[in-house]
Amino acid sequence: MVVTRATSEVADLDHDQLARMAIRVVIENWHGHATVPSRRLYPHQWSWDSAFIALGLQHLAPSRAAVELLSLFGAQWADGRLPHIAFNPAVTDDAYFPGPSFWRSSWLEGHPPIDTSGIIQPPVHAIAARAVMDRLGSSGLDFAARAYPALVGQNSYIRERRTVDGLAVVVHPWETGLDNSPAWDEPLRAVPADLSLFESYTRRDIDHARSSERPTDEDYARYIRLALAYRDAGYDDDWVRSSGEFVVVDPGFNGLWAWSELALAQMARGLGRNPDRHLSEAERITTALVDQLWSGARGIFLARDTRPGVLLGERTVAGLIPLVLPGLPDGIPTALCATLTGPSFCAGQPGVHGVPSFDFTDPRFNSRRYWRGPTWLNTTWLVAEGLRAHGEDALARRLCDDMVALVAGAGFREYFNPRTGSGHGTNNFSWSAALLLHVVAEG
Ligand code: DGY
């Protein structure tokens, strides 16, 4: 594969200076036991954000990375679900919508000691926990002994409460982390967009970011409707799998689920436990992912809408994420690399920064609007990890150089225009800072 070098300035960047700026961002966003993604737009602890943040914090202070993860595990529900937001009681209810009074987690039996949302996010936490365990040295096993049961509980919840045909389903676009991905346009068509909901509820996100860079009001009305329905059903997963209006199998979520089982196997070994059940679970999920979501014709993993039982044709960055799995059958990694470097994503090509979240060739591609095209550092890093898992080190390195160059050019923005490198969304975004620290520290 031909990989062009990133812009020549990359070589001249002062990595130490960038790392110092990144440290300032994660320290300013620390609120005593966890890191907010951003002070104004996301003023609480977000689930998958915390995992990416811990990957960066391990280089600054491994014990702080451990606290970040353990604090999130403190918000775990009795059924094992790790909620997508753990609310900070010191922040007022109206600072973020939907806040604690919307989700009403405290009304439920077996609720955690703090207010949380009731949905989940991609299970990337075991990857971070394994790294933190290794980084902590002699105290790593104490941390692992606390983290491992929570992580096993998280994956058991997914397996027991959230699968259809052996793969995890998401019941809200926010559960995928790629909220307004064009892949969700078709399944969301079945969800009425009732704009009168805004008579009762006020979006807070557009107070802090441009509305042209955020999901539309129509999509937001659908998000509210789906969350209200799940909440009013008591967060009952049997109900949501059979009657929910959005029940989708996402390749990114499932790829990370399988990858997390491999990380759990390593943690189990460190703790002197048998890793076999994690290894066989990773293999089982990988096989199901390939059988159900791989599209040879599209050269990528596709999402599946379980309601009509159809694959969704969109090529999104989520369909590249299963590249992190070392056990993919022959041919698939090569095909994924061809898609990654081909016209849909153009990764590694001159004038393209990182991995765009959506397909350049689709007319819905939008270089500024949230998950409909911009490059995000977390998904770019995940794809780089996948490339490394399959020996594509030059392109992996190029993507990490792109991450550094994006931050050097535009700051610690939430997401970036993949063509121009301009920054969008919120400023001083924690996972952009943390992942910068991580790629710089890992060289
Ligand atoms: C948001 O508020 O935009 C989040 O992505 C939902 O978790």
Tab-separated table of C-alpha atoms and ligand atoms in Angstrom:
chain	number	residue	atom	x	y	z
A	1	MET	CA	0.000	0.000	0.000
A	2	VAL	CA	1.350	3.447	-0.923
A	3	VAL	CA	1.265	5.880	1.980
A	4	THR	CA	2.120	9.514	1.479
A	5	ARG	CA	3.778	11.376	4.340
A	6	ALA	CA	1.688	13.788	6.351
A	7	THR	CA	2.383	17.483	5.855
A	8	SER	CA	6.044	18.313	6.256
A	9	GLU	CA	5.277	20.482	9.291
A	10	VAL	CA	4.545	17.341	11.306
A	11	ALA	CA	8.218	16.610	11.583
A	12	ASP	CA	8.832	20.136	12.920
A	13	LEU	CA	6.096	20.149	15.530
A	14	ASP	CA	7.209	20.472	19.097
A	15	HIS	CA	5.536	17.424	20.583
A	16	ASP	CA	6.543	18.378	24.118
A	17	GLN	CA	4.810	21.715	23.809
A	18	LEU	CA	1.650	20.097	22.438
A	19	ALA	CA	1.736	17.517	25.203
A	20	ARG	CA	1.997	20.274	27.816
A	21	MET	CA	-1.031	22.005	26.291
A	22	ALA	CA	-2.905	18.701	26.292
A	23	ILE	CA	-2.092	18.173	29.964
A	24	ARG	CA	-3.517	21.597	30.738
A	25	VAL	CA	-6.782	20.668	29.006
A	26	VAL	CA	-7.256	17.396	30.885
A	27	ILE	CA	-6.319	19.021	34.193
A	28	GLU	CA	-8.739	21.904	33.651
A	29	ASN	CA	-11.488	19.433	32.758
A	30	TRP	CA	-10.867	17.271	35.842
A	31	HIS	CA	-13.553	17.697	38.488
A	32	GLY	CA	-12.051	15.755	41.364
A	33	HIS	CA	-12.735	12.147	40.394
A	34	ALA	CA	-13.339	12.243	36.648
A	35	THR	CA	-12.843	14.376	33.559
A	36	VAL	CA	-15.660	16.177	31.761
A	37	PRO	CA	-15.461	15.945	27.966
A	38	SER	CA	-15.787	19.737	27.885
A	39	ARG	CA	-16.655	22.237	30.600
A	40	ARG	CA	-19.717	23.735	28.922
A	41	LEU	CA	-21.094	21.377	26.265
A	42	TYR	CA	-20.670	18.143	28.232
A	43	PRO	CA	-20.345	19.033	31.927
A	44	HIS	CA	-20.601	15.492	33.377
A	45	GLN	CA	-18.741	12.184	33.002
A	46	TRP	CA	-19.381	10.404	29.690
A	47	SER	CA	-18.772	6.700	29.422
A	48	TRP	CA	-16.666	6.087	26.313
A	49	ASP	CA	-15.052	9.509	26.677
A	50	SER	CA	-13.673	8.395	30.036
A	51	ALA	CA	-12.055	5.343	28.467
A	52	PHE	CA	-10.236	7.447	25.843
A	53	ILE	CA	-9.367	10.012	28.503
A	54	ALA	CA	-7.892	7.285	30.742
A	55	LEU	CA	-5.663	6.175	27.850
A	56	GLY	CA	-4.135	9.652	27.889
A	57	LEU	CA	-4.130	10.128	31.662
A	58	GLN	CA	-2.090	6.936	32.131
A	59	HIS	CA	0.920	8.823	30.755
A	60	LEU	CA	0.371	11.806	33.031
A	61	ALA	CA	-0.636	10.068	36.247
A	62	PRO	CA	-1.657	6.398	36.047
A	63	SER	CA	-3.420	6.626	39.393
A	64	ARG	CA	-5.611	9.410	38.035
A	65	ALA	CA	-6.459	7.223	35.025
A	66	ALA	CA	-7.442	4.473	37.479
A	67	VAL	CA	-9.669	6.878	39.432
A	68	GLU	CA	-11.299	8.033	36.174
A	69	LEU	CA	-12.346	4.478	35.321
A	70	LEU	CA	-13.246	3.391	38.850
A	71	SER	CA	-15.381	6.480	39.258
A	72	LEU	CA	-17.349	5.515	36.148
A	73	PHE	CA	-17.721	1.958	37.436
A	74	GLY	CA	-19.228	3.486	40.573
A	75	ALA	CA	-22.172	4.517	38.369
A	76	GLN	CA	-22.788	0.962	37.122
A	77	TRP	CA	-26.321	-0.362	37.528
A	78	ALA	CA	-27.170	-3.575	39.374
A	79	ASP	CA	-27.912	-5.248	36.028
A	80	GLY	CA	-24.360	-4.501	34.861
A	81	ARG	CA	-25.162	-1.684	32.439
A	82	LEU	CA	-22.547	1.031	32.386
A	83	PRO	CA	-24.545	4.188	31.698
A	84	HIS	CA	-23.485	6.642	29.037
A	85	ILE	CA	-23.518	9.579	31.478
A	86	ALA	CA	-22.691	9.691	35.189
A	87	PHE	CA	-24.078	13.023	36.378
A	88	ASN	CA	-22.039	15.304	38.591
A	89	PRO	CA	-24.297	16.276	41.541
A	90	ALA	CA	-22.496	19.625	41.796
A	91	VAL	CA	-23.789	20.663	38.353
A	92	THR	CA	-27.319	22.049	38.021
A	93	ASP	CA	-29.948	19.943	36.266
A	94	ASP	CA	-30.396	22.426	33.452
A	95	ALA	CA	-26.688	22.681	32.556
A	96	TYR	CA	-27.089	19.767	30.138
A	97	PHE	CA	-30.116	18.324	28.413
A	98	PRO	CA	-31.257	15.604	28.967
A	99	GLY	CA	-30.203	15.837	32.604
A	100	PRO	CA	-30.917	13.716	35.707
A	101	SER	CA	-34.556	14.779	35.997
A	102	PHE	CA	-35.160	13.527	32.462
A	103	TRP	CA	-33.547	10.085	32.869
A	104	ARG	CA	-34.924	9.483	36.391
A	105	SER	CA	-32.435	6.727	37.188
A	106	SER	CA	-32.985	7.311	40.906
A	107	TRP	CA	-36.620	6.223	40.550
A	108	LEU	CA	-35.529	2.666	39.761
A	109	GLU	CA	-34.856	-0.246	42.043
A	110	GLY	CA	-31.162	-1.151	42.168
A	111	HIS	CA	-30.133	2.267	40.876
A	112	PRO	CA	-26.535	3.370	41.399
A	113	PRO	CA	-25.668	5.844	44.158
A	114	ILE	CA	-25.504	8.763	41.701
A	115	ASP	CA	-27.814	9.937	38.925
A	116	THR	CA	-27.100	8.503	35.513
A	117	SER	CA	-28.607	8.191	32.061
A	118	GLY	CA	-30.169	4.808	31.197
A	119	ILE	CA	-28.497	4.011	27.898
A	120	ILE	CA	-25.003	2.686	27.212
A	121	GLN	CA	-22.056	3.442	24.924
A	122	PRO	CA	-19.450	1.361	23.050
A	123	PRO	CA	-17.559	-0.910	25.482
A	124	VAL	CA	-14.040	0.373	25.001
A	125	HIS	CA	-13.293	0.527	28.729
A	126	ALA	CA	-11.474	-2.798	29.060
A	127	ILE	CA	-8.922	-1.593	26.506
A	128	ALA	CA	-8.185	1.430	28.680
A	129	ALA	CA	-8.263	-0.591	31.918
A	130	ARG	CA	-5.755	-3.107	30.591
A	131	ALA	CA	-3.388	-0.279	29.603
A	132	VAL	CA	-3.793	1.381	33.007
A	133	MET	CA	-3.184	-1.927	34.785
A	134	ASP	CA	0.116	-2.354	32.935
A	135	ARG	CA	1.119	1.273	33.499
A	136	LEU	CA	0.445	1.178	37.258
A	137	GLY	CA	3.249	-1.300	37.846
A	138	SER	CA	3.118	-2.873	41.288
A	139	SER	CA	-0.332	-1.476	42.121
A	140	GLY	CA	-1.743	-2.606	38.754
A	141	LEU	CA	-3.167	-5.800	40.139
A	142	ASP	CA	-5.044	-3.994	42.920
A	143	PHE	CA	-6.628	-1.775	40.284
A	144	ALA	CA	-7.371	-4.764	38.039
A	145	ALA	CA	-9.003	-6.643	40.909
A	146	ARG	CA	-11.483	-3.760	41.242
A	147	ALA	CA	-11.957	-3.008	37.557
A	148	TYR	CA	-12.254	-6.563	36.235
A	149	PRO	CA	-15.599	-7.474	37.899
A	150	ALA	CA	-17.144	-4.218	36.656
A	151	LEU	CA	-15.918	-4.866	33.119
A	152	VAL	CA	-17.160	-8.465	33.201
A	153	GLY	CA	-20.524	-7.134	34.428
A	154	GLN	CA	-20.613	-4.605	31.584
A	155	ASN	CA	-20.085	-7.304	28.956
A	156	SER	CA	-22.454	-9.775	30.645
A	157	TYR	CA	-25.176	-7.132	30.528
A	158	ILE	CA	-24.590	-6.680	26.808
A	159	ARG	CA	-24.598	-10.431	26.169
A	160	GLU	CA	-27.605	-11.265	28.320
A	161	ARG	CA	-29.847	-8.242	27.845
A	162	ARG	CA	-28.830	-6.664	24.564
A	163	THR	CA	-28.271	-9.277	21.884
A	164	VAL	CA	-30.244	-10.318	18.849
A	165	ASP	CA	-28.831	-13.334	16.975
A	166	GLY	CA	-25.672	-13.180	19.099
A	167	LEU	CA	-24.703	-9.574	18.303
A	168	ALA	CA	-25.284	-6.532	20.492
A	169	VAL	CA	-28.109	-4.194	19.550
A	170	VAL	CA	-28.208	-0.499	20.268
A	171	VAL	CA	-31.573	1.032	21.068
A	172	HIS	CA	-30.679	4.701	20.683
A	173	PRO	CA	-28.296	6.409	18.208
A	174	TRP	CA	-26.383	7.865	21.175
A	175	GLU	CA	-25.440	4.310	22.183
A	176	THR	CA	-23.258	4.016	19.095
A	177	GLY	CA	-21.325	7.188	19.950
A	178	LEU	CA	-21.890	8.242	16.301
A	179	ASP	CA	-25.163	9.977	17.128
A	180	ASN	CA	-26.269	11.438	13.804
A	181	SER	CA	-24.392	9.120	11.453
A	182	PRO	CA	-26.091	8.964	8.038
A	183	ALA	CA	-26.336	5.199	8.640
A	184	TRP	CA	-29.132	6.003	11.103
A	185	ASP	CA	-31.153	8.092	8.633
A	186	GLU	CA	-33.133	5.133	7.335
A	187	PRO	CA	-33.917	3.457	10.696
A	188	LEU	CA	-34.791	6.870	12.154
A	189	ARG	CA	-37.308	7.478	9.380
A	190	ALA	CA	-39.627	5.148	11.302
A	191	VAL	CA	-39.332	7.355	14.403
A	192	PRO	CA	-41.670	10.371	14.324
A	193	ALA	CA	-39.859	13.716	14.717
A	194	ASP	CA	-42.288	15.495	17.018
A	195	LEU	CA	-41.018	19.072	17.198
A	196	SER	CA	-43.682	19.925	19.794
A	197	LEU	CA	-41.408	18.116	22.295
A	198	PHE	CA	-39.399	21.350	22.309
A	199	GLU	CA	-42.315	23.010	24.083
A	200	SER	CA	-41.387	20.862	27.111
A	201	TYR	CA	-37.659	20.360	26.543
A	202	THR	CA	-34.841	22.748	25.618
A	203	ARG	CA	-31.716	21.714	23.759
A	204	ARG	CA	-28.649	22.954	25.613
A	205	ASP	CA	-26.022	21.752	23.123
A	206	ILE	CA	-26.668	24.583	20.678
A	207	ASP	CA	-25.998	27.146	23.419
A	208	HIS	CA	-22.385	25.993	23.294
A	209	ALA	CA	-21.749	24.896	19.689
A	210	ARG	CA	-22.959	26.099	16.281
A	211	SER	CA	-26.255	24.498	15.320
A	212	SER	CA	-24.892	23.910	11.789
A	213	GLU	CA	-22.309	21.567	13.362
A	214	ARG	CA	-24.741	19.665	15.605
A	215	PRO	CA	-27.619	17.245	14.900
A	216	THR	CA	-30.767	18.857	13.468
A	217	ASP	CA	-33.886	19.581	15.567
A	218	GLU	CA	-35.687	16.754	13.731
A	219	ASP	CA	-33.010	14.259	14.788
A	220	TYR	CA	-32.947	15.669	18.303
A	221	ALA	CA	-36.728	15.261	18.605
A	222	ARG	CA	-36.277	11.608	17.633
A	223	TYR	CA	-33.521	11.168	20.224
A	224	ILE	CA	-35.828	12.558	22.908
A	225	ARG	CA	-38.723	10.344	21.843
A	226	LEU	CA	-36.571	7.175	21.904
A	227	ALA	CA	-35.082	8.000	25.295
A	228	LEU	CA	-38.504	8.825	26.779
A	229	ALA	CA	-39.985	5.550	25.519
A	230	TYR	CA	-37.159	3.461	26.998
A	231	ARG	CA	-37.319	5.377	30.271
A	232	ASP	CA	-41.105	5.028	30.511
A	233	ALA	CA	-40.744	1.282	29.930
A	234	GLY	CA	-38.507	1.211	33.034
A	235	TYR	CA	-35.417	0.631	30.849
A	236	ASP	CA	-36.781	-2.839	30.171
A	237	ASP	CA	-34.551	-4.519	27.603
A	238	ASP	CA	-37.052	-7.241	26.666
A	239	TRP	CA	-39.510	-4.483	25.836
A	240	VAL	CA	-37.027	-2.391	23.901
A	241	ARG	CA	-35.696	-5.296	21.824
A	242	SER	CA	-39.209	-6.328	20.832
A	243	SER	CA	-41.013	-2.981	20.667
A	244	GLY	CA	-38.381	-0.235	20.499
A	245	GLU	CA	-38.492	1.956	17.400
A	246	PHE	CA	-34.702	1.861	16.894
A	247	VAL	CA	-33.008	-1.531	17.314
A	248	VAL	CA	-29.822	-1.631	15.302
A	249	VAL	CA	-26.680	-3.786	15.179
A	250	ASP	CA	-23.656	-1.499	14.874
A	251	PRO	CA	-20.317	-2.884	13.617
A	252	GLY	CA	-18.280	-0.383	15.652
A	253	PHE	CA	-20.016	-1.295	18.903
A	254	ASN	CA	-19.701	-5.034	18.243
A	255	GLY	CA	-16.092	-4.795	17.080
A	256	LEU	CA	-15.191	-3.013	20.297
A	257	TRP	CA	-17.161	-5.521	22.324
A	258	ALA	CA	-15.090	-8.389	20.867
A	259	TRP	CA	-11.863	-6.396	21.316
A	260	SER	CA	-12.757	-5.718	24.942
A	261	GLU	CA	-13.051	-9.471	25.541
A	262	LEU	CA	-9.455	-9.851	24.337
A	263	ALA	CA	-8.388	-7.133	26.790
A	264	LEU	CA	-10.326	-8.904	29.551
A	265	ALA	CA	-8.454	-12.120	28.727
A	266	GLN	CA	-5.185	-10.271	29.352
A	267	MET	CA	-6.489	-8.814	32.600
A	268	ALA	CA	-7.697	-12.260	33.674
A	269	ARG	CA	-4.246	-13.697	33.018
A	270	GLY	CA	-2.657	-10.904	35.073
A	271	LEU	CA	-5.028	-11.745	37.920
A	272	GLY	CA	-4.185	-15.447	37.710
A	273	ARG	CA	-7.613	-16.345	36.323
A	274	ASN	CA	-8.527	-18.486	33.357
A	275	PRO	CA	-8.842	-16.271	30.249
A	276	ASP	CA	-10.538	-18.916	28.083
A	277	ARG	CA	-14.110	-17.674	28.358
A	278	HIS	CA	-13.033	-14.231	27.179
A	279	LEU	CA	-11.084	-15.670	24.273
A	280	SER	CA	-13.977	-17.839	23.161
A	281	GLU	CA	-16.406	-14.948	23.533
A	282	ALA	CA	-14.147	-12.738	21.371
A	283	GLU	CA	-14.043	-15.494	18.756
A	284	ARG	CA	-17.808	-15.994	18.872
A	285	ILE	CA	-18.537	-12.274	18.425
A	286	THR	CA	-15.968	-11.963	15.633
A	287	THR	CA	-17.550	-14.877	13.760
A	288	ALA	CA	-21.047	-13.410	14.158
A	289	LEU	CA	-19.796	-10.001	13.033
A	290	VAL	CA	-18.294	-11.495	9.879
A	291	ASP	CA	-21.321	-13.711	9.165
A	292	GLN	CA	-23.909	-11.003	9.726
A	293	LEU	CA	-22.327	-7.617	8.985
A	294	TRP	CA	-19.493	-8.115	6.497
A	295	SER	CA	-20.251	-6.900	2.983
A	296	GLY	CA	-17.720	-8.071	0.419
A	297	ALA	CA	-19.481	-5.954	-2.192
A	298	ARG	CA	-19.097	-2.755	-0.138
A	299	GLY	CA	-15.678	-3.744	1.274
A	300	ILE	CA	-16.718	-2.781	4.809
A	301	PHE	CA	-18.793	-3.925	7.803
A	302	LEU	CA	-22.325	-2.539	7.621
A	303	ALA	CA	-24.895	-1.809	10.299
A	304	ARG	CA	-28.067	-3.892	10.360
A	305	ASP	CA	-31.551	-2.618	11.095
A	306	THR	CA	-33.243	-5.488	12.947
A	307	ARG	CA	-36.789	-4.171	12.393
A	308	PRO	CA	-36.945	-4.950	8.677
A	309	GLY	CA	-33.876	-7.227	9.061
A	310	VAL	CA	-31.755	-5.448	6.443
A	311	LEU	CA	-28.166	-4.296	6.148
A	312	LEU	CA	-27.759	-0.532	5.875
A	313	GLY	CA	-25.537	0.313	2.896
A	314	GLU	CA	-23.704	3.373	4.287
A	315	ARG	CA	-19.931	3.233	4.567
A	316	THR	CA	-19.079	4.876	7.889
A	317	VAL	CA	-15.979	4.822	10.064
A	318	ALA	CA	-17.835	2.408	12.393
A	319	GLY	CA	-17.572	-0.212	9.653
A	320	LEU	CA	-13.766	0.061	9.715
A	321	ILE	CA	-13.451	-0.327	13.484
A	322	PRO	CA	-13.614	-4.168	13.509
A	323	LEU	CA	-10.138	-3.987	11.961
A	324	VAL	CA	-8.950	-3.913	15.601
A	325	LEU	CA	-9.749	-7.643	15.752
A	326	PRO	CA	-6.704	-9.817	15.068
A	327	GLY	CA	-8.875	-12.857	14.334
A	328	LEU	CA	-10.588	-11.561	11.171
A	329	PRO	CA	-10.605	-14.106	8.343
A	330	ASP	CA	-8.025	-13.759	5.561
A	331	GLY	CA	-9.004	-11.248	2.946
A	332	ILE	CA	-11.091	-8.990	5.182
A	333	PRO	CA	-8.226	-6.842	6.565
A	334	THR	CA	-6.912	-6.305	3.026
A	335	ALA	CA	-10.379	-5.369	1.765
A	336	LEU	CA	-10.884	-2.973	4.707
A	337	CYS	CA	-7.525	-1.304	3.994
A	338	ALA	CA	-8.526	-0.893	0.344
A	339	THR	CA	-11.777	0.790	1.421
A	340	LEU	CA	-9.961	2.962	3.948
A	341	THR	CA	-7.491	4.262	1.364
A	342	GLY	CA	-9.999	4.309	-1.511
A	343	PRO	CA	-12.358	7.130	-2.557
A	344	SER	CA	-14.780	6.747	0.385
A	345	PHE	CA	-12.237	7.666	3.083
A	346	CYS	CA	-8.984	8.556	1.195
A	347	ALA	CA	-6.959	7.876	4.356
A	348	GLY	CA	-3.266	8.603	3.960
A	349	GLN	CA	-3.829	10.568	0.753
A	350	PRO	CA	-2.513	14.125	0.307
A	351	GLY	CA	-5.000	16.737	1.513
A	352	VAL	CA	-6.936	14.321	3.746
A	353	HIS	CA	-6.572	14.480	7.515
A	354	GLY	CA	-7.249	11.358	9.569
A	355	VAL	CA	-10.234	9.142	8.843
A	356	PRO	CA	-13.468	10.948	7.959
A	357	SER	CA	-16.475	9.669	9.858
A	358	PHE	CA	-18.484	9.234	6.660
A	359	ASP	CA	-18.084	8.389	2.993
A	360	PHE	CA	-16.737	11.279	0.860
A	361	THR	CA	-18.605	9.903	-2.166
A	362	ASP	CA	-22.052	9.983	-0.550
A	363	PRO	CA	-24.025	13.170	-1.302
A	364	ARG	CA	-24.895	13.414	2.411
A	365	PHE	CA	-21.224	13.851	3.348
A	366	ASN	CA	-20.883	17.049	5.400
A	367	SER	CA	-17.413	18.117	6.511
A	368	ARG	CA	-18.658	20.059	9.575
A	369	ARG	CA	-21.755	18.423	10.974
A	370	TYR	CA	-20.960	16.159	13.933
A	371	TRP	CA	-20.779	12.507	12.722
A	372	ARG	CA	-21.747	13.129	9.104
A	373	GLY	CA	-18.221	13.572	7.759
A	374	PRO	CA	-15.743	15.252	10.146
A	375	THR	CA	-12.637	13.466	11.372
A	376	TRP	CA	-12.670	12.579	15.051
A	377	LEU	CA	-9.500	11.643	16.894
A	378	ASN	CA	-10.963	8.654	18.747
A	379	THR	CA	-12.163	6.837	15.639
A	380	THR	CA	-8.980	7.751	13.763
A	381	TRP	CA	-6.963	6.268	16.625
A	382	LEU	CA	-9.099	3.106	16.637
A	383	VAL	CA	-8.530	2.628	12.913
A	384	ALA	CA	-4.793	3.185	13.452
A	385	GLU	CA	-4.851	0.472	16.134
A	386	GLY	CA	-6.615	-1.816	13.668
A	387	LEU	CA	-3.977	-1.162	11.031
A	388	ARG	CA	-1.257	-1.970	13.535
A	389	ALA	CA	-3.009	-5.233	14.438
A	390	HIS	CA	-2.667	-6.267	10.792
A	391	GLY	CA	0.889	-5.095	10.177
A	392	GLU	CA	-0.024	-1.889	8.308
A	393	ASP	CA	2.367	0.163	10.417
A	394	ALA	CA	3.161	2.886	7.876
A	395	LEU	CA	-0.455	3.912	7.421
A	396	ALA	CA	-1.096	3.606	11.183
A	397	ARG	CA	1.777	5.971	11.789
A	398	ARG	CA	0.522	8.362	9.159
A	399	LEU	CA	-2.903	8.493	10.876
A	400	CYS	CA	-1.264	9.229	14.230
A	401	ASP	CA	0.793	11.982	12.559
A	402	ASP	CA	-2.472	13.352	11.180
A	403	MET	CA	-3.927	13.427	14.695
A	404	VAL	CA	-0.984	15.466	15.932
A	405	ALA	CA	-1.091	17.776	12.900
A	406	LEU	CA	-4.827	18.402	13.318
A	407	VAL	CA	-4.373	19.454	16.927
A	408	ALA	CA	-1.293	21.509	16.089
A	409	GLY	CA	-3.256	23.334	13.413
A	410	ALA	CA	-6.656	23.796	15.037
A	411	GLY	CA	-6.301	23.102	18.766
A	412	PHE	CA	-8.042	20.505	20.923
A	413	ARG	CA	-11.276	20.710	18.998
A	414	GLU	CA	-14.017	18.124	19.174
A	415	TYR	CA	-13.807	17.254	15.448
A	416	PHE	CA	-12.080	18.452	12.302
A	417	ASN	CA	-12.796	19.058	8.652
A	418	PRO	CA	-11.008	16.129	6.965
A	419	ARG	CA	-10.133	18.235	3.902
A	420	THR	CA	-9.028	21.545	5.418
A	421	GLY	CA	-8.119	20.497	8.964
A	422	SER	CA	-10.268	23.298	10.441
A	423	GLY	CA	-11.618	22.610	13.945
A	424	HIS	CA	-15.328	22.275	14.841
A	425	GLY	CA	-17.645	21.534	17.733
A	426	THR	CA	-16.454	22.439	21.181
A	427	ASN	CA	-12.979	23.622	22.279
A	428	ASN	CA	-10.623	22.038	24.800
A	429	PHE	CA	-12.205	18.663	24.240
A	430	SER	CA	-10.790	16.102	26.629
A	431	TRP	CA	-10.420	13.032	24.425
A	432	SER	CA	-8.674	15.096	21.731
A	433	ALA	CA	-6.146	16.156	24.388
A	434	ALA	CA	-5.886	12.702	25.959
A	435	LEU	CA	-5.403	10.869	22.678
A	436	LEU	CA	-2.800	13.430	21.616
A	437	LEU	CA	-0.936	12.607	24.823
A	438	HIS	CA	-1.331	8.905	24.114
A	439	VAL	CA	-0.018	8.939	20.540
A	440	VAL	CA	2.851	11.266	21.439
A	441	ALA	CA	3.814	9.097	24.437
A	442	GLU	CA	3.590	5.902	22.392
A	443	GLY	CA	5.836	7.471	19.755
B	1	DGY	C1	-24.685	14.675	23.131
B	1	DGY	O1	-25.224	15.232	24.097
B	1	DGY	O2	-24.526	15.187	22.034
B	1	DGY	C2	-24.167	13.341	23.307
B	1	DGY	O3	-23.512	12.846	22.184
B	1	DGY	C3	-25.217	12.384	23.766
B	1	DGY	O4	-24.527	11.617	24.621
